[in-house]
GROMACS .gro file of C-alpha atoms in nm:
model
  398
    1UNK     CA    1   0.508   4.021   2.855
    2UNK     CA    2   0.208   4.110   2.655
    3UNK     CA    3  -0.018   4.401   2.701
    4UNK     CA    4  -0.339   4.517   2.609
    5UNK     CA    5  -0.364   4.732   2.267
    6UNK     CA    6  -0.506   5.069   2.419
    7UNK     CA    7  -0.635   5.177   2.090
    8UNK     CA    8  -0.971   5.194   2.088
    9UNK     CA    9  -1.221   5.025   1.790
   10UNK     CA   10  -1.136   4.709   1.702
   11UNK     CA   11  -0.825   4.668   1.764
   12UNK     CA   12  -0.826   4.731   2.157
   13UNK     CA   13  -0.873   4.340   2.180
   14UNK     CA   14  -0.482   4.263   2.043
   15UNK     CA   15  -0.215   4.204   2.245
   16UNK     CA   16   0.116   4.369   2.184
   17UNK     CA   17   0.424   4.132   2.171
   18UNK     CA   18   0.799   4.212   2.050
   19UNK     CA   19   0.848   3.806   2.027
   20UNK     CA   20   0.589   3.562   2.028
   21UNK     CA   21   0.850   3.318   2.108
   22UNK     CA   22   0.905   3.431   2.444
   23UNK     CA   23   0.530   3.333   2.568
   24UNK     CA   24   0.504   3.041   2.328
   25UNK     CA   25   0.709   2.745   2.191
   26UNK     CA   26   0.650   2.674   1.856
   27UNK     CA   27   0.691   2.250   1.810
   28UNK     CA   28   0.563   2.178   1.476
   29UNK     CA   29   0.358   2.292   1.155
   30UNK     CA   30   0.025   2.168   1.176
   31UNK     CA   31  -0.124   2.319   0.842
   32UNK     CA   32  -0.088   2.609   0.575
   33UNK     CA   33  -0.402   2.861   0.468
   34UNK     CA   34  -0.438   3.041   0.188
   35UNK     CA   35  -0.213   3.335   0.402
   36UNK     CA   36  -0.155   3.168   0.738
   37UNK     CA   37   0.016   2.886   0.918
   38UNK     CA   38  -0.115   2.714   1.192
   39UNK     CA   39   0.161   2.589   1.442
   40UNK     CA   40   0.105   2.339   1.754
   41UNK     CA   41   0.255   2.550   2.038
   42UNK     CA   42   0.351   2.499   2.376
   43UNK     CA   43   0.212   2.817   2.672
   44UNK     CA   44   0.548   2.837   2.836
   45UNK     CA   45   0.406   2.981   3.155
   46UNK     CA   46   0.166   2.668   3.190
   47UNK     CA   47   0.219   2.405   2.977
   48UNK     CA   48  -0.072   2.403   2.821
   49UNK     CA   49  -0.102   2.292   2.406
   50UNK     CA   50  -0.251   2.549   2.152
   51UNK     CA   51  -0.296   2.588   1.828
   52UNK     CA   52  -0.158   2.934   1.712
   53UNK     CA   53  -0.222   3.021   1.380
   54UNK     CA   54   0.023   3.277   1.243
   55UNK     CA   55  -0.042   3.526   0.985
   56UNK     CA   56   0.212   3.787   0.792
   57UNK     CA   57   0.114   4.113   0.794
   58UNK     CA   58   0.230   4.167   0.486
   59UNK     CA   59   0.010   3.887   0.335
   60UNK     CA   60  -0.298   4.117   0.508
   61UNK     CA   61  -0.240   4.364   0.309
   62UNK     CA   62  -0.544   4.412   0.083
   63UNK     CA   63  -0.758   4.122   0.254
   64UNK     CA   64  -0.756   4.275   0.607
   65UNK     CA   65  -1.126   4.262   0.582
   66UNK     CA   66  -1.127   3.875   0.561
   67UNK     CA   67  -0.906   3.846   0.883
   68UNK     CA   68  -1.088   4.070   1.056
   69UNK     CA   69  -1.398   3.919   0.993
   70UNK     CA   70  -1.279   3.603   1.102
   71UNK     CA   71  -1.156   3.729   1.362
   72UNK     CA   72  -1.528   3.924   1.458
   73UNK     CA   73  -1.704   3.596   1.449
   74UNK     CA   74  -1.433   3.327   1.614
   75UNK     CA   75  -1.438   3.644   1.912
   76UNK     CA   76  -1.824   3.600   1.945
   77UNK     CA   77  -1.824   3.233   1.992
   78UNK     CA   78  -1.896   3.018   2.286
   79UNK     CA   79  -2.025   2.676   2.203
   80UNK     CA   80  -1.921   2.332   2.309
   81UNK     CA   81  -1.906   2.213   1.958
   82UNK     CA   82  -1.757   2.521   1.800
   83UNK     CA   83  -1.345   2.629   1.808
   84UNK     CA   84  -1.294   2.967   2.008
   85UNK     CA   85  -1.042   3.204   2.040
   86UNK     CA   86  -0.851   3.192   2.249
   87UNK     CA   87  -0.645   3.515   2.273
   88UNK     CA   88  -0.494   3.772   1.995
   89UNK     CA   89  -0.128   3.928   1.980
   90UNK     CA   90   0.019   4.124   1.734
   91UNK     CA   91   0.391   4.130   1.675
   92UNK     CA   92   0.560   4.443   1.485
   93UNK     CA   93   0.557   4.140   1.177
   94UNK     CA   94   0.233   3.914   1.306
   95UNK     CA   95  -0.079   3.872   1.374
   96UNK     CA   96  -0.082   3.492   1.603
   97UNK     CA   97  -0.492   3.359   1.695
   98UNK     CA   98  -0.448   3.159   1.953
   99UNK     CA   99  -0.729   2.883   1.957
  100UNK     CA  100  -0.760   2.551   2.186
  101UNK     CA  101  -0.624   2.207   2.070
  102UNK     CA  102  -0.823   1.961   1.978
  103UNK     CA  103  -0.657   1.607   1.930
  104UNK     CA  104  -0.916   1.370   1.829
  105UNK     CA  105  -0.851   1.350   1.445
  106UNK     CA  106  -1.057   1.343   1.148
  107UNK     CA  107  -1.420   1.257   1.105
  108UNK     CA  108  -1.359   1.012   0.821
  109UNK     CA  109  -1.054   0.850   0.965
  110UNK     CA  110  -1.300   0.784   1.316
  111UNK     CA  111  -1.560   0.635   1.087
  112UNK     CA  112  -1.303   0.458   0.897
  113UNK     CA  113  -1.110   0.333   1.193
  114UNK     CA  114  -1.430   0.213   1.386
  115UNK     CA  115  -1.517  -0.128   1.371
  116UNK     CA  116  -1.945  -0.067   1.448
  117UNK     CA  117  -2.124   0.224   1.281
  118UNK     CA  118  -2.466   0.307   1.275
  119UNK     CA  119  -2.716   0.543   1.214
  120UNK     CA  120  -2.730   0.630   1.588
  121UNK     CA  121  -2.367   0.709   1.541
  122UNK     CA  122  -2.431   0.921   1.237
  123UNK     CA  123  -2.763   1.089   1.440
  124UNK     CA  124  -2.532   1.180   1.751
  125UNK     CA  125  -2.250   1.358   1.485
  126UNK     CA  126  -2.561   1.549   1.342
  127UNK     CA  127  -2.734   1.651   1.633
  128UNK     CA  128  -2.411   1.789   1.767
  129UNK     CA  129  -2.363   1.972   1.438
  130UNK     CA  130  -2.737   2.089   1.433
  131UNK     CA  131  -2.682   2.229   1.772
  132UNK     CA  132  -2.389   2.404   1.728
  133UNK     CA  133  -2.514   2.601   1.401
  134UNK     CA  134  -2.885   2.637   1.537
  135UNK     CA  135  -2.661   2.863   1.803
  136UNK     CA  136  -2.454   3.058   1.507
  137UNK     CA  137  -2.766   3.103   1.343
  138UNK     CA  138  -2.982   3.220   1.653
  139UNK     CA  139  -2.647   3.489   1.678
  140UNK     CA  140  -2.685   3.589   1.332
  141UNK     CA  141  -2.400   3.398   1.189
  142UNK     CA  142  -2.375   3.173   0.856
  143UNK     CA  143  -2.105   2.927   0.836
  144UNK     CA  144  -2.157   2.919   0.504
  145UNK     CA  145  -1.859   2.671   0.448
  146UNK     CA  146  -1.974   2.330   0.596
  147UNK     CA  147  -1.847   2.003   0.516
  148UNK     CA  148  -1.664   1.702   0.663
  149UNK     CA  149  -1.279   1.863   0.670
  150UNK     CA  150  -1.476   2.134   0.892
  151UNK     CA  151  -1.556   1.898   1.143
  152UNK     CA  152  -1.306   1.726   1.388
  153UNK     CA  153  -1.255   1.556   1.689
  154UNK     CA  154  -1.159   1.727   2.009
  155UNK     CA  155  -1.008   1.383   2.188
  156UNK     CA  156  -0.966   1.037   2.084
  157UNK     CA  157  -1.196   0.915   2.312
  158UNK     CA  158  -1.439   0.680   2.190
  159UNK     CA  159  -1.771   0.875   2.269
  160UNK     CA  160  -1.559   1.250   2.221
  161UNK     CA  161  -1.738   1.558   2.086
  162UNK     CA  162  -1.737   1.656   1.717
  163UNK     CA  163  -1.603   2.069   1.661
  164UNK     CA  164  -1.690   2.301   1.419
  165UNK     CA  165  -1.400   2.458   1.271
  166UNK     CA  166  -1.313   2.724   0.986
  167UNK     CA  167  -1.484   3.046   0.964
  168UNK     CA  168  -1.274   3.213   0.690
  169UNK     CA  169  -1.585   3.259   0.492
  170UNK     CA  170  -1.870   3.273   0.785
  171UNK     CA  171  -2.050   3.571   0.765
  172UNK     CA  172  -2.218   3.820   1.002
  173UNK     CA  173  -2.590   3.859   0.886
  174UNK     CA  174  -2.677   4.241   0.872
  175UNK     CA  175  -3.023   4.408   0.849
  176UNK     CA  176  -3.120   4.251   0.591
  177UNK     CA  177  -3.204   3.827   0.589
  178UNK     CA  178  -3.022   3.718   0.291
  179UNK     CA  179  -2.614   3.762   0.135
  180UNK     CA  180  -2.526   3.719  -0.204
  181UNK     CA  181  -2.144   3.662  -0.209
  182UNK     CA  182  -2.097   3.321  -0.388
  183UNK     CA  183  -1.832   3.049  -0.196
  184UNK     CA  184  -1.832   2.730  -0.041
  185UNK     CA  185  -1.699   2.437  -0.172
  186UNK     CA  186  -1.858   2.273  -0.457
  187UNK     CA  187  -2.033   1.958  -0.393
  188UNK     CA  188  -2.178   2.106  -0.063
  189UNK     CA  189  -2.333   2.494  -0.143
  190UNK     CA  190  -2.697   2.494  -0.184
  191UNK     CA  191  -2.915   2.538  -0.513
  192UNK     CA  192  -2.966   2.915  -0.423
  193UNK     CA  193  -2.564   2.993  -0.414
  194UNK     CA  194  -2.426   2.830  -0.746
  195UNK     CA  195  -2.796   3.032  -0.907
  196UNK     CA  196  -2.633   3.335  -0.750
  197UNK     CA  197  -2.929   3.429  -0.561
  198UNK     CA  198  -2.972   3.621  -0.298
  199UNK     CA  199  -2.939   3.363   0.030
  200UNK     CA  200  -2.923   3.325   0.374
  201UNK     CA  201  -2.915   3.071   0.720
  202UNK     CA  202  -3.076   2.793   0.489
  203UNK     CA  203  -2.726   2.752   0.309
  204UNK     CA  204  -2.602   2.585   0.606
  205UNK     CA  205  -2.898   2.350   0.659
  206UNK     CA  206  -2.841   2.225   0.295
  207UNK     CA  207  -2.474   2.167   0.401
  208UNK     CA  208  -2.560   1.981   0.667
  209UNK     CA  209  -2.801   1.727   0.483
  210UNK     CA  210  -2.543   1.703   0.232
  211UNK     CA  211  -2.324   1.588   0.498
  212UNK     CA  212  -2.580   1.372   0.660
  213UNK     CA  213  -2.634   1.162   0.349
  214UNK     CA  214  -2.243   1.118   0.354
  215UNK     CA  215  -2.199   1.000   0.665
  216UNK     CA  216  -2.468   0.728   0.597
  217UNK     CA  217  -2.341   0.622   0.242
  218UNK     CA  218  -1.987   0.729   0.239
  219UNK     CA  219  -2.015   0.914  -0.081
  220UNK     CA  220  -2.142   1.259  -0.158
  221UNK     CA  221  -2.487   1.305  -0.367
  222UNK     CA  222  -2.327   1.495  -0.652
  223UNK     CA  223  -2.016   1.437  -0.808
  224UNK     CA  224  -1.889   1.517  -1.166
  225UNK     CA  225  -1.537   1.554  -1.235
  226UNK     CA  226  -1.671   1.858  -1.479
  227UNK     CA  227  -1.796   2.142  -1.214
  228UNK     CA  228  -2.043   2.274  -1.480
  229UNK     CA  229  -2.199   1.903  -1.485
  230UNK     CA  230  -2.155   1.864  -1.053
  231UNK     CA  231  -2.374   2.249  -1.065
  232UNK     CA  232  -2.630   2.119  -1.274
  233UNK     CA  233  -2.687   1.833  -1.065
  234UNK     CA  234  -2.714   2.031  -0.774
  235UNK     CA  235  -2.916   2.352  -0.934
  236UNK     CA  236  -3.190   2.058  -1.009
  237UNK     CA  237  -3.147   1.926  -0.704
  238UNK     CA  238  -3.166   1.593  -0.816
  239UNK     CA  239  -3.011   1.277  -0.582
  240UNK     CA  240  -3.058   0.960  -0.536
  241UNK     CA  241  -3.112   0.714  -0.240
  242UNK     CA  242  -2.876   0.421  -0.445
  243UNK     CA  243  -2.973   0.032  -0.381
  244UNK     CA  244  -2.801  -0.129  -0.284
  245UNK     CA  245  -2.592   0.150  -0.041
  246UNK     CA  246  -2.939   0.271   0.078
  247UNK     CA  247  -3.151  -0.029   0.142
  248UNK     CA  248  -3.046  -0.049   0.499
  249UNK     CA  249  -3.116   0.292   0.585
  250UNK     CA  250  -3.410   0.375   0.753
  251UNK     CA  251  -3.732   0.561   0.561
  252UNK     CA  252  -3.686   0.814   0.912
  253UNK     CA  253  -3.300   0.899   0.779
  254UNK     CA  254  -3.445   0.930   0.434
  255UNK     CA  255  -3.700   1.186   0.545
  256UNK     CA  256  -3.438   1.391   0.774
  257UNK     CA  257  -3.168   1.445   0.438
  258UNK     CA  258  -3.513   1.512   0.229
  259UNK     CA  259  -3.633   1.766   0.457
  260UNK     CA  260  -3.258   1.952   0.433
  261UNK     CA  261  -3.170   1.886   0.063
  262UNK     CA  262  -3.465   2.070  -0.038
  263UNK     CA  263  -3.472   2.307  -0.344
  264UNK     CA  264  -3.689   2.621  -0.185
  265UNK     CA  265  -3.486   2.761   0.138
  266UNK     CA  266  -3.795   2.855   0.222
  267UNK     CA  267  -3.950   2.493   0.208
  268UNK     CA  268  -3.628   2.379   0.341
  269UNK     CA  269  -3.589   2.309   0.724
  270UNK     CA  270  -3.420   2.537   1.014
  271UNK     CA  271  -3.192   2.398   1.213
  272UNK     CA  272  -3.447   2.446   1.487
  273UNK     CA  273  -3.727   2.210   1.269
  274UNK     CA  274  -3.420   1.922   1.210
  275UNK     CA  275  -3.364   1.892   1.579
  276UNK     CA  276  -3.712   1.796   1.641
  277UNK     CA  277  -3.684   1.518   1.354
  278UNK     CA  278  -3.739   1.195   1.477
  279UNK     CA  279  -3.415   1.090   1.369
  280UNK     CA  280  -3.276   1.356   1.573
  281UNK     CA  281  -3.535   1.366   1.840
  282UNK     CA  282  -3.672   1.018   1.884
  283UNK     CA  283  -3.510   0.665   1.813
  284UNK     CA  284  -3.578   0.633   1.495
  285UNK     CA  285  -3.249   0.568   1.425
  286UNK     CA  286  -3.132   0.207   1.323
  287UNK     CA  287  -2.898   0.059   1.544
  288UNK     CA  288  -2.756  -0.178   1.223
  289UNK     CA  289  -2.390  -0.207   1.177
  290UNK     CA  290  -2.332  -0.044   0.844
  291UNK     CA  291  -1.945   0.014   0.841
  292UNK     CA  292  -1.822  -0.194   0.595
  293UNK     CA  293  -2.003  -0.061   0.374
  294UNK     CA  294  -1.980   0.312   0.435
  295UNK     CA  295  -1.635   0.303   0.541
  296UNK     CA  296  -1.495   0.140   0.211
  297UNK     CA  297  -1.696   0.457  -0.009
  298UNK     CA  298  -1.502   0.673   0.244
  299UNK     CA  299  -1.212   0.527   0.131
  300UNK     CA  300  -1.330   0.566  -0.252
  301UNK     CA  301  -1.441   0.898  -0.300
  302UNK     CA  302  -1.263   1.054  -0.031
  303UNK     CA  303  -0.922   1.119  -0.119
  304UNK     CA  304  -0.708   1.137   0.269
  305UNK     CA  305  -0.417   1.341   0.069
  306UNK     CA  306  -0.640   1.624   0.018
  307UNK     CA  307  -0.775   1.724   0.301
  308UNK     CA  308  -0.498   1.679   0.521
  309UNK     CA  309  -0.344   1.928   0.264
  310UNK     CA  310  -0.596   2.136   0.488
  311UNK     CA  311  -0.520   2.072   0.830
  312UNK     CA  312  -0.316   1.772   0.970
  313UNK     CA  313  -0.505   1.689   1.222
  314UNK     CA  314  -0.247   1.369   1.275
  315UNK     CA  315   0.020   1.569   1.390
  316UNK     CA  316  -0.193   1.693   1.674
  317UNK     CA  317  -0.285   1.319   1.787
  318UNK     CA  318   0.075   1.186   1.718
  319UNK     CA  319   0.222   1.495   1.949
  320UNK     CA  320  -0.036   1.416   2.216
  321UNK     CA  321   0.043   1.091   2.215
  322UNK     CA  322   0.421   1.175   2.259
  323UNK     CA  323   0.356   1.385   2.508
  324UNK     CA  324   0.146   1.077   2.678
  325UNK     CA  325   0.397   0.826   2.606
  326UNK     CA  326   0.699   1.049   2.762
  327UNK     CA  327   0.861   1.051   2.384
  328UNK     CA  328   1.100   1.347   2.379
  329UNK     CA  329   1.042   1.567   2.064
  330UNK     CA  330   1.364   1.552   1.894
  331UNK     CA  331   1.321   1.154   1.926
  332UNK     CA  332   1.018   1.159   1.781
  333UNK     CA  333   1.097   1.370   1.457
  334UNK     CA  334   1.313   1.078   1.351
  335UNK     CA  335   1.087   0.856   1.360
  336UNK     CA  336   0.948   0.757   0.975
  337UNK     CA  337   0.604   0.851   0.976
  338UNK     CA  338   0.529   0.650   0.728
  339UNK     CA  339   0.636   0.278   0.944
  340UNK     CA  340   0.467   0.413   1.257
  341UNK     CA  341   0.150   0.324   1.381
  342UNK     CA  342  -0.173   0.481   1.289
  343UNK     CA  343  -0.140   0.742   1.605
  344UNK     CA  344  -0.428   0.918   1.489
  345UNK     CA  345  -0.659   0.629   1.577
  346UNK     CA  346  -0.893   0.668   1.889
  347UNK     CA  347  -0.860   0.348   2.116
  348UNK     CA  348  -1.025   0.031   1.968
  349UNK     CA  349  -1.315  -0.126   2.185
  350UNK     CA  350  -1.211  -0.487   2.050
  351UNK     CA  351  -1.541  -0.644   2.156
  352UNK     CA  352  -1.862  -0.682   1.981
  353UNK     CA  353  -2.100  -0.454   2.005
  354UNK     CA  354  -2.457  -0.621   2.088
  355UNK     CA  355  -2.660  -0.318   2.131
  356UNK     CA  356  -2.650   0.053   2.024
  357UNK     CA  357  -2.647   0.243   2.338
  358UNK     CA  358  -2.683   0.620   2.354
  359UNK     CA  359  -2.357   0.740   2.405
  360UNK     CA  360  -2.229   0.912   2.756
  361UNK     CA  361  -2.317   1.257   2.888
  362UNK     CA  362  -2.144   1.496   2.595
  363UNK     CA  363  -1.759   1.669   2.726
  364UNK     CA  364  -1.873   2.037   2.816
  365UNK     CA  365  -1.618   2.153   2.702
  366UNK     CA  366  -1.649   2.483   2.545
  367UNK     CA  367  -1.402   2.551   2.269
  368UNK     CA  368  -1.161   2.388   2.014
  369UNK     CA  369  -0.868   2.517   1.758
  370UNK     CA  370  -0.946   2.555   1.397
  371UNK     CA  371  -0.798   2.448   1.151
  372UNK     CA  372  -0.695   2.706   0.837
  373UNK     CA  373  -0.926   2.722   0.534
  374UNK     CA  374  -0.926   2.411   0.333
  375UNK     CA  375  -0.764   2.456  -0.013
  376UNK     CA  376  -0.920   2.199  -0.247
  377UNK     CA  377  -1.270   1.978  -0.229
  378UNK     CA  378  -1.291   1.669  -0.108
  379UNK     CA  379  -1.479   1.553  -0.345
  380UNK     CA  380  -1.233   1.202  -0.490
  381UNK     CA  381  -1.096   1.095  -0.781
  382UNK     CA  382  -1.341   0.795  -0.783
  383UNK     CA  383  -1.679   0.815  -0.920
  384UNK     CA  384  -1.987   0.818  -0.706
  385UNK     CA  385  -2.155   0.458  -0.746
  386UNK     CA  386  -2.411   0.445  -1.003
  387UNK     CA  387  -2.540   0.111  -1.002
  388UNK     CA  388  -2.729  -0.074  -1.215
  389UNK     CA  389  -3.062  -0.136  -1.014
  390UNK     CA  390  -3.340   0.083  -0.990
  391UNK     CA  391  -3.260   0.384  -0.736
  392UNK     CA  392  -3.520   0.676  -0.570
  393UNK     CA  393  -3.482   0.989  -0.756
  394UNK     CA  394  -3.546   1.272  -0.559
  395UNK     CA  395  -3.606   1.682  -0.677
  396UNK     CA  396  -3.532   1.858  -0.395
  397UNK     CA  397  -3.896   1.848  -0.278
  398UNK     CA  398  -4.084   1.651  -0.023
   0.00000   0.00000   0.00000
């Protein structure tokens, strides 16, 4: 059995193991960090489905720091909408983080999959998003790597919670109000990162307007294929509300992304200010169906390949759905993933939606599993749109 590290420091929090095996059975690969694994495992004492992600010491060597600041902030966590930790052991080869399962797939592929989408859909994923880093941020934590790949599902349930995952590059905020280590993924790191200036919370409040405008367009407001080009863009701060892909988006939904995607962090607003946004706050929200058109940009500029690459989110769902359907494993690994059904799918409400309601009390629930870091952008081979009729240009300032 496993037993408390008695070292003191840091590492009193491990658990020693000889054979992580013997608590655990490992059932599949679910996705491969830069130094990691993640594996879907099964407790064998209850049952219950993890995620365990399993690290070499001997890939630690020299970046012990990273792990064990991931480590510092995922221990530190307790949010509904944000993965925790589970439990730590350490194995004379190992290090395993053991982190909750979530099953509920992709963001994209829910938005994809769904056959009504609105911006009271879009508000709900925000607000939940808002939340969760307004908390990170109140505990003096940056994210610092927020996107779409980050955020997943924890069941298929129709109205199911989104969850905050990755914190390979989040970052403990010291004395001081403002960091200075450039990362992120290109396409969503504010002005003040790619200048290399110093920066701080604000970073993540870019993020997430960047990944508002997304979720209401289905493409991201800068793309080049040349990354000098896609900085300049975003150093200028310069996107555009496109007609036609914005002229059914409320002014209200205009003004919340505006109010994020500002130039000046210090202009720019808190977490705390976008939760009182009326398109957070109030009902300004549109309750128009606008799926078919952000769903087939999804598909555009949003290559699937790549970020499963990052975590495969699928394998989770189809496992859970074995599980569900009584499927034995070693049945189930024959099967041709490619001639199966789309298991990853939430269940379809078939019938037409006539009204927007607000969705059901939120799952309090209080942690997820991450998912490793994400190894390319998601940015697509496609081209944003750039059409020919005359679009708002905006500078980064309201």
């Amino acid at each position: 059995m496993a037993r408390e590290n008695g070292e003191s420091g840091k590492e009193s929090w491990k658990k020693q193991v000889d054979d992580i095996k013997k608590l655990f059975e490992f059932k599949e690969i679910l996705g491969t960090g830069a130094f990691s694994e993640v594996v879907l495992a099964e407790e064998k004492a209850t049952g219950k489905m993890f995620a365990v992600k399993c690290i070499p010491k001997k890939a630690l060597k020299g970046k012990e720091s990273s792990i064990e600041n991931e480590i510092a902030v995922l221990r530190k966590i307790k949010h509904e909408n944000i993965v925790a930790l589970e439990d730590i052991y350490e194995s004379p080869n190992h290090l395993y983080l053991v982190m909750q399962l979530v099953s509920g797939g992709e963001l994209f592929d829910r938005i994809v999959e769904k056959g009504f989408y609105t911006e009271q859909d879009a508000s709900t994923l925000i607000r939940q998003v808002l939340d969760a880093v307004n908390y990170l941020h109140n505990m003096g934590i940056v994210h610092r790597d927020l996107k779409p790949e980050n955020l997943l599902y924890f069941n298929p349930a129709d109205e199911s919670k989104i969850m905050i995952s990755d914190f390979g590059l989040s970052k403990m905020e010291g004395t001081g109000d403002v960091m200075s280590t450039a990362c992120g993924t290109p396409g969503y790191v504010a002005p003040e990162v790619l200048a290399q200036k110093p920066y701080s919370k604000a970073v993540d409040c870019w993020s997430i307007g960047v990944i508002a405008y997304i979720l209401l367009c289905g493409y991201p407001p800068f793309y080049d294929e040349n990354d000098s080009k896609l900085f300049e863009q975003i150093l200028k701060a310069e996107y555009e509300f496109d007609a036609p892909y914005w002229d059914d988006i409320s002014d209200s939904a205009k003004d919340f992304i505006s109010s994020l995607m500002e130039k000046d962090p210090n202009k720019r607003y808190t977490c705390d200010q976008a939760l009182r946004h009326p398109w957070i706050a109030g009902d300004t929200a549109l309750c128009k169906n606008i799926h078919e058109s952000v769903s087939r940009q999804i598909r555009k500029n949003f290559a699937k390949s790549k970020w499963r690459q990052a975590f495969n989110a699928t394998a989770v769902v189809r496992h859970m759905r074995r599980l569900h359907l009584g499927s034995s494993i070693e049945g189930s690994h024959q099967q041709n993933p490619g001639t199966g059904p789309h298991l990853n799918s939430p269940p379809t409400d078939t019938t037409a939606r006539k009204d927007c309601m607000s969705p059901s009390t939120p799952c309090s629930l209080a942690s997820a599993a991450s998912s490793p870091s994400p190894v390319l952008s998601p940015m697509g081979a496609e081209h944003r749109p750039r059409p020919s009729t005359v679009a708002t240009v905006h500078t980064g300032g309201k």
